[in-house]
Amino acid sequence: MSRSTTRTRWRVGLTATALLTAGALLPAPAHAEDVTDYTITVDPTAKGAEIDDTMYGVFFEDINRAADGGLYAELVQNRSFEYSTVDNRSYTPLTSWTVDGTAQVVNDAGRLNERNRNYLSLAAGSSVTNAGYNTGIRVEQTKKYDFSVWARAESGTTLAVSLQDADGTLATARRVVVRTGGWAKYEVTFTASRTSSDGRLTVASSGAAALDMVSLFPRDTYKHQSNGLRKDLAEKVAALRPGFLRFPGGCLVNTGSMQDYSEASGWQRARSYQWKDTIGPVEERATNANFWGYNQSYGLGYYEYFRFAEDIGAMPLPVVPALVTGCGQNKAVVDDALLKRHIQDTLDLIEFANGPVTSTWGRKRAQMGHPKPFHLTHIGVGNEENLPVEFMARFKEFRAAIEARYPEITVVSNSGPDDAGSTFDTAWQLNREANVDMVDEHYYNSPQWFLQNNDRYDSYDRNGPKVFLGEYASWGNAFKNGLAEAAFMTGLERNADVVKLASYAPLFANEDYVQWSPDMVWFNNHASWNSANYEVQKLFMNNVGDRVVPSTATSTPSVSGPITGAVGLSTWATTAAYDDVKVTGADGATLLSDDFSGDASRWTHTGGGSWSLQDGQYVQTDVAAENTMVSAGDANWHDYDLHVKATKKSGKEGFLVAFGVKDTGNYYWWNLGGWNNTTSAVEQAVDGGKSTLVSKAGTIETGRAYDIDIKVRGRQVTLYLDGQEWGSFTDDKPAEPFRQVVTKDKKSGDLIVKVVNARSAGARTAIDLGGARVATKARVTTLAAAPDAVNTETETPVAPVTSTFTGVADKFTYTFPANSVTFLRIKQK
């Protein structure tokens, strides 16, 4: 998952709101003023787009501790003592360990192997205790847990291994006799005597010993014990019945050094995710600094990803580095030898996945336990590169090499990190010119954007590159977010001839280690729960159908007034000075004038940062603060001109000048010099989630005073920088709350009528099946809840309810509940 610096502005945390339950399934009482009637007309004789079995899938990236401490079931944190300040400034090689006695982490020639650089030297009579993840090590009564350790000793030594929590022993202690000599692996098994989420693992030594790879695994993992996947998390993914599994990233792929992990490269830790680092015996796999601020052990590596995809019946879709970094780094690596090495690595990856056991890399796959091929058909090169020209030059070299040896493989390109803008437009132009097979689009926008853009793919070229929507989400895990995504997904299905693959992102979040939100599945060390977004994805994935049945629906009458709101000033990781703020109405009347020669009493501070009057300017002085919004004026203002003089003092970015400010979560702002001072854009915030309306490349100079003018007329906005028109837009696209699509399931013959009603009132709808001969009963699955409902560990207000509707006919009426997603499966005779 790629996340540019400015994207971190859009992180939206979960809110613990007391919410309504699924009792909202019953339609709201009808009132004359809020009843909305719709008509859906289906043409069962016409053939719409075919829908591939792989239409919907999942994207796994190791973000929010999704792997170590998550899907990878290892219970010991920092098991090989490899944590480093490169991973996280707070880390030491003993992070998550406490020492009783004498112990030190050593990096010398006595190590276990060259790629496992550190080991623990434990003095006689000393012990170390591991705290695991979250509140500790989770064990369940009567279940078995396999302990292992690599150890060596100069003389006979006994290790005492125990599990305990604050209340006492969790399992009978075990003893391991370490033989004199070199490194060897030792294993014992615990049976938990009671359940605890706060366990600690202690290893005590009678004599001096060296330890590495201290591990504790639950015996009860998903399908294959050797794969080591946490069962409840893997089962949630399997329940989606995903058509594909995209991995490993995301920002993990296109950030950091592109060098290998070797003495020649200086054992670089902050590297891009490279597949050869992640296969073979776990004790011989490289370690790495995770882009999201922690260590990744690579215990969950490419082999495990392929096995997991196979186990859940999903097409594997790996992504490899293109040697153009992204996620705020934005650098094209110029090293021909390194590029050739990565291209060869990609060819070797395909051989590892598909080659016969007689091939070099097919043999390695077989040695790991899987002689049969993994049937790889698609591979992504690169992820959200912000340098489309440089990316495309390298992509073509990858594609040429892959097509020459493996012409059956679909090589996937991408269009950068946003849904629109100069990078997106340039990338798509280059993809079309290069006759790319498939382009990976990513975007994270407000729920309103998703309601407004159901028709996004209606106008795409049917003969051009196909679309892989590899990452998307609205900003939040409330049911209103799921509703907006569901409405958008009806448009994806309607355009299944263009959009061939789609996956919500991110997949997992450990509630105690969150770098990014929203996420589809949440968990801690003892429980996991489905977000509202997950329930929407599951409903669609389990009821896809094989072909779209053309249908139309009436829309919601909508009257949109002018853009209204106050004005605001803000910064992001930047210090800036503002002066001469003036707001003038369309009639020439002055609404606000402030040269900051007096006080700043007209301005309300709703963000972070530190604002003060300095030399007749209003200055924000905290260079690290993000979103430091101050606002002034009337939320009812409309049709006005805003003038601001702004000077950047220091920092990473430029200015944020806001208009149409209603409150802290609803406004527009002109983001000048955003994205690490590379791009300027107008962003709209709706309930805290942002969408980009217009953007252009550009930078803001430090120390230079800029004249910024914004003209608001009705729904149209024109922007001027230093007296020159920078751009304009009209925000008049309706956010249609009623969306539908109809598909046909070839195996069952069912018509599947899928309807999203994001209004606060039930939608009484006339459905015309166009003469189709159908049974009178329909199986109904409904998701309905309060818009702000959020699933938690203890409460699940957003959950599917199944029922039977007996009033089906060629023409019938159905009332879709307020705030609901409803699937009617109707059998044809």
XYZ file of N, CA and C in Angstrom, residues 573-696:
372
model
N 3.152 20.370 8.432
C 4.597 20.172 8.581
C 5.368 21.360 8.009
N 4.833 22.535 8.227
C 5.388 23.754 7.638
C 5.062 24.935 8.552
N 5.962 25.910 8.613
C 5.645 27.174 9.268
C 5.381 28.209 8.184
N 4.372 29.055 8.418
C 3.980 30.029 7.405
C 3.382 31.255 8.074
N 3.448 32.381 7.345
C 2.876 33.641 7.818
C 1.787 34.091 6.856
N 0.635 34.487 7.407
C -0.492 34.953 6.597
C -0.770 36.421 6.923
N -1.224 37.154 5.895
C -1.505 38.571 6.079
C -2.575 39.016 5.092
N -3.142 40.200 5.375
C -4.076 40.868 4.454
C -5.196 39.945 3.977
N -5.857 39.305 4.925
C -6.999 38.456 4.584
C -8.213 39.344 4.334
N -8.863 39.144 3.209
C -10.050 39.931 2.899
C -11.071 39.055 2.200
N -12.315 39.108 2.667
C -13.423 38.392 2.040
C -14.436 39.431 1.587
N -14.758 39.392 0.304
C -15.670 40.363 -0.289
C -16.841 39.647 -0.915
N -18.060 40.087 -0.628
C -19.236 39.483 -1.222
C -19.338 39.806 -2.701
N -20.191 39.070 -3.404
C -20.363 39.291 -4.834
C -20.851 40.698 -5.136
N -21.510 41.325 -4.161
C -22.003 42.692 -4.343
C -20.961 43.738 -3.975
N -19.750 43.319 -3.650
C -18.680 44.243 -3.302
C -18.576 44.563 -1.837
N -19.522 44.107 -1.043
C -19.495 44.391 0.396
C -18.368 43.615 1.065
N -17.683 44.244 2.018
C -16.614 43.586 2.750
C -17.207 42.732 3.870
N -16.924 41.436 3.818
C -17.408 40.505 4.844
C -16.366 40.314 5.948
N -15.093 40.383 5.587
C -14.019 40.215 6.559
C -12.789 40.923 6.030
N -12.106 41.640 6.896
C -10.836 42.270 6.528
C -9.937 42.245 7.747
N -8.772 41.613 7.620
C -7.876 41.481 8.758
C -6.431 41.584 8.288
N -5.760 42.670 8.674
C -4.330 42.804 8.355
C -3.464 42.446 9.556
N -4.091 41.925 10.611
C -3.415 41.422 11.807
C -2.561 42.496 12.486
N -3.048 43.751 12.373
C -2.374 44.833 13.095
C -2.884 44.948 14.524
N -4.007 44.269 14.796
C -4.560 44.295 16.147
C -4.395 42.952 16.823
N -5.528 42.246 17.004
C -5.458 40.915 17.601
C -5.995 39.891 16.601
N -6.070 38.622 17.032
C -6.555 37.540 16.170
C -7.863 36.987 16.708
N -8.665 37.850 17.346
C -9.877 37.391 18.009
C -10.941 36.889 17.044
N -10.833 37.242 15.769
C -11.848 36.782 14.807
C -11.626 35.330 14.387
N -10.467 34.793 14.728
C -10.087 33.465 14.237
C -10.258 32.411 15.333
N -10.880 31.315 14.952
C -11.091 30.186 15.858
C -10.097 29.084 15.518
N -9.336 28.648 16.507
C -8.301 27.634 16.303
C -8.907 26.249 16.557
N -9.014 25.446 15.511
C -9.613 24.116 15.651
C -8.631 22.989 15.375
N -7.415 23.319 14.932
C -6.428 22.292 14.626
C -5.283 22.297 15.613
N -4.142 21.761 15.172
C -2.963 21.726 16.014
C -2.112 22.959 15.783
N -0.832 22.847 16.121
C 0.094 23.920 15.844
C 0.059 25.052 16.846
N 0.843 26.088 16.548
C 0.980 27.229 17.441
C 0.892 28.505 16.614
N -0.196 29.256 16.806
C -0.430 30.491 16.065
C -0.181 31.700 16.965
N 0.414 32.748 16.381
C 0.632 33.984 17.131
C 0.793 35.144 16.153
N 0.578 36.362 16.658
C 0.795 37.561 15.852
C 2.262 37.955 15.950
N 2.878 38.140 14.778
C 4.282 38.531 14.735
C 4.475 39.541 13.615
N 4.889 40.744 13.967
C 5.188 41.777 12.973
C 4.039 42.007 12.010
N 2.826 42.033 12.543
C 1.671 42.314 11.720
C 1.247 41.183 10.810
N 1.658 39.962 11.146
C 1.255 38.772 10.388
C 0.758 37.717 11.370
N -0.085 36.801 10.852
C -0.566 35.677 11.659
C 0.299 34.488 11.281
N 1.078 33.978 12.250
C 2.138 33.022 11.941
C 1.903 31.711 12.692
N 2.036 30.604 11.949
C 2.010 29.264 12.540
C 3.454 28.809 12.634
N 3.959 28.524 13.855
C 5.396 28.346 14.079
C 5.832 26.913 14.380
N 4.894 25.979 14.477
C 5.261 24.588 14.788
C 5.514 23.842 13.485
N 6.772 23.565 13.162
C 7.120 22.970 11.870
C 6.704 21.503 11.773
N 6.415 20.862 12.894
C 6.024 19.449 12.868
C 4.507 19.248 12.860
N 3.759 20.300 13.172
C 2.308 20.145 13.336
C 1.618 19.903 12.002
N 0.554 19.096 12.057
C -0.240 18.778 10.868
C -1.661 19.290 11.053
N -2.207 19.868 9.990
C -3.555 20.426 9.993
C -3.773 21.362 11.182
N -3.288 22.576 11.018
C -3.304 23.567 12.093
C -4.437 24.577 11.917
N -5.541 24.166 11.372
C -6.613 25.048 10.893
C -7.065 26.100 11.903
N -7.131 27.360 11.405
C -7.857 28.432 12.069
C -8.887 28.940 11.069
N -10.069 29.308 11.548
C -11.123 29.739 10.628
C -11.781 31.010 11.139
N -12.413 31.723 10.194
C -13.113 32.962 10.541
C -14.283 33.136 9.590
N -15.311 33.823 10.074
C -16.436 34.119 9.205
C -17.674 33.343 9.557
N -18.597 33.292 8.598
C -19.932 32.736 8.796
C -20.109 31.496 7.927
N -20.601 30.429 8.528
C -20.824 29.195 7.778
C -21.870 29.355 6.682
N -22.625 30.437 6.708
C -23.651 30.677 5.689
C -23.170 31.568 4.549
N -21.923 32.023 4.599
C -21.394 32.835 3.506
C -21.439 32.059 2.193
N -21.746 32.748 1.113
C -21.663 32.152 -0.220
C -21.392 33.256 -1.223
N -20.944 32.884 -2.416
C -20.657 33.835 -3.492
C -19.769 34.968 -2.991
N -18.511 34.635 -2.749
C -17.581 35.627 -2.237
C -16.206 35.456 -2.862
N -15.355 36.476 -2.663
C -13.956 36.444 -3.083
C -13.085 36.454 -1.830
N -12.117 35.549 -1.789
C -11.183 35.474 -0.668
C -9.787 35.842 -1.160
N -9.154 36.799 -0.475
C -7.766 37.151 -0.777
C -6.905 36.884 0.459
N -5.732 36.297 0.243
C -4.781 36.024 1.322
C -3.374 36.272 0.787
N -2.519 36.873 1.606
C -1.091 36.954 1.295
C -0.390 35.949 2.204
N 0.420 35.064 1.614
C 1.026 33.976 2.384
C 2.515 33.875 2.094
N 3.301 33.591 3.147
C 4.749 33.414 3.011
C 5.170 32.165 3.768
N 5.810 31.246 3.061
C 6.335 30.046 3.718
C 7.614 30.393 4.462
N 7.706 29.966 5.716
C 8.887 30.216 6.531
C 9.869 29.047 6.497
N 9.353 27.841 6.694
C 10.199 26.646 6.699
C 9.305 25.417 6.655
N 9.914 24.246 6.404
C 9.150 23.001 6.454
C 9.035 22.303 5.115
N 8.224 21.251 5.109
C 8.145 20.342 3.968
C 7.197 20.798 2.872
N 6.182 21.600 3.234
C 5.135 21.855 2.254
C 4.868 23.345 2.111
N 3.632 23.724 1.752
C 3.333 25.111 1.479
C 2.189 25.644 2.303
N 1.085 26.013 1.626
C -0.041 26.647 2.293
C -1.307 25.822 2.133
N -2.209 25.994 3.088
C -3.543 25.427 3.019
C -4.517 26.566 3.280
N -5.207 27.003 2.238
C -6.162 28.100 2.345
C -7.554 27.522 2.126
N -8.402 27.652 3.142
C -9.688 26.966 3.134
C -10.834 27.927 2.815
N -11.884 27.359 2.224
C -13.116 28.102 1.948
C -14.262 27.106 2.056
N -15.487 27.611 2.108
C -16.621 26.708 2.289
C -16.506 25.911 3.570
N -15.955 26.540 4.632
C -15.708 25.830 5.898
C -16.997 25.779 6.700
N -17.518 24.569 6.896
C -18.713 24.386 7.723
C -18.339 24.004 9.147
N -17.387 23.073 9.273
C -16.898 22.654 10.581
C -15.563 21.959 10.364
N -15.046 21.305 11.405
C -13.706 20.726 11.312
C -13.594 19.581 10.316
N -14.717 18.973 9.947
C -14.651 17.847 9.016
C -15.217 18.136 7.648
N -15.745 19.366 7.424
C -16.408 19.680 6.162
C -15.938 21.036 5.649
N -15.155 21.009 4.584
C -14.587 22.231 4.028
C -13.896 21.897 2.704
N -13.488 22.932 2.000
C -12.582 22.811 0.864
C -11.282 23.514 1.266
N -10.161 23.031 0.752
C -8.963 23.852 0.875
C -8.094 23.706 -0.365
N -7.418 24.838 -0.651
C -6.441 24.853 -1.727
C -5.102 24.499 -1.104
N -4.618 23.326 -1.429
C -3.394 22.770 -0.868
C -2.248 23.118 -1.811
N -1.568 24.207 -1.508
C -0.479 24.692 -2.357
C 0.852 24.149 -1.850
N 1.544 23.372 -2.693
C 2.811 22.781 -2.287
C 2.650 21.575 -1.392
N 1.614 20.806 -1.615
C 1.418 19.570 -0.858
C 2.251 18.434 -1.422
N 2.045 17.243 -0.863
C 2.749 16.059 -1.352
C 4.261 16.310 -1.382
N 4.782 16.732 -0.215
C 6.206 17.061 -0.094
C 6.617 18.160 -1.057
N 5.731 19.152 -1.211
C 5.991 20.331 -2.039
C 6.224 19.973 -3.501
N 5.407 19.056 -3.996
C 5.499 18.671 -5.411
C 4.234 18.971 -6.198
N 3.108 19.154 -5.503
C 1.821 19.258 -6.172
C 0.922 20.231 -5.426
N 0.077 20.932 -6.184
C -0.968 21.757 -5.586
C -2.312 21.212 -6.020
N -3.287 21.241 -5.122
C -4.578 20.635 -5.425
C -5.659 21.259 -4.566
N -6.888 21.180 -5.060
C -8.041 21.511 -4.241
C -8.611 20.197 -3.714
N -8.746 20.132 -2.393
C -9.303 18.943 -1.758
C -10.589 19.313 -1.045
N -11.541 18.415 -1.101
C -12.810 18.608 -0.404
C -12.893 17.623 0.745
N -13.168 18.113 1.937
C -13.359 17.253 3.104
C -14.850 17.131 3.388
N -15.306 15.906 3.493
C -16.691 15.625 3.860
C -16.654 14.639 5.016
N -17.141 15.062 6.173
C -17.106 14.235 7.375
C -15.700 13.726 7.657
N -14.696 14.556 7.382
C -13.321 14.210 7.696
C -12.558 13.524 6.588
N -13.261 12.903 5.632
C -12.598 12.227 4.526
C -12.410 13.180 3.361
N -11.245 13.095 2.699
C -10.938 14.050 1.643
C -10.917 13.402 0.267
N -11.259 14.234 -0.735
C -11.163 13.855 -2.134
C -10.508 14.995 -2.888
N -9.747 14.674 -3.913
C -9.082 15.683 -4.731
C -9.983 16.064 -5.895
N -10.235 17.353 -6.052
C -11.104 17.844 -7.121
C -10.321 18.296 -8.341
N -9.156 18.897 -8.139
C -8.299 19.322 -9.241
C -6.883 19.432 -8.701
N -5.883 19.058 -9.504
C -4.504 19.122 -9.032
C -3.557 19.412 -10.185
N -2.407 20.011 -9.839
C -1.351 20.312 -10.799
C -0.009 20.219 -10.079
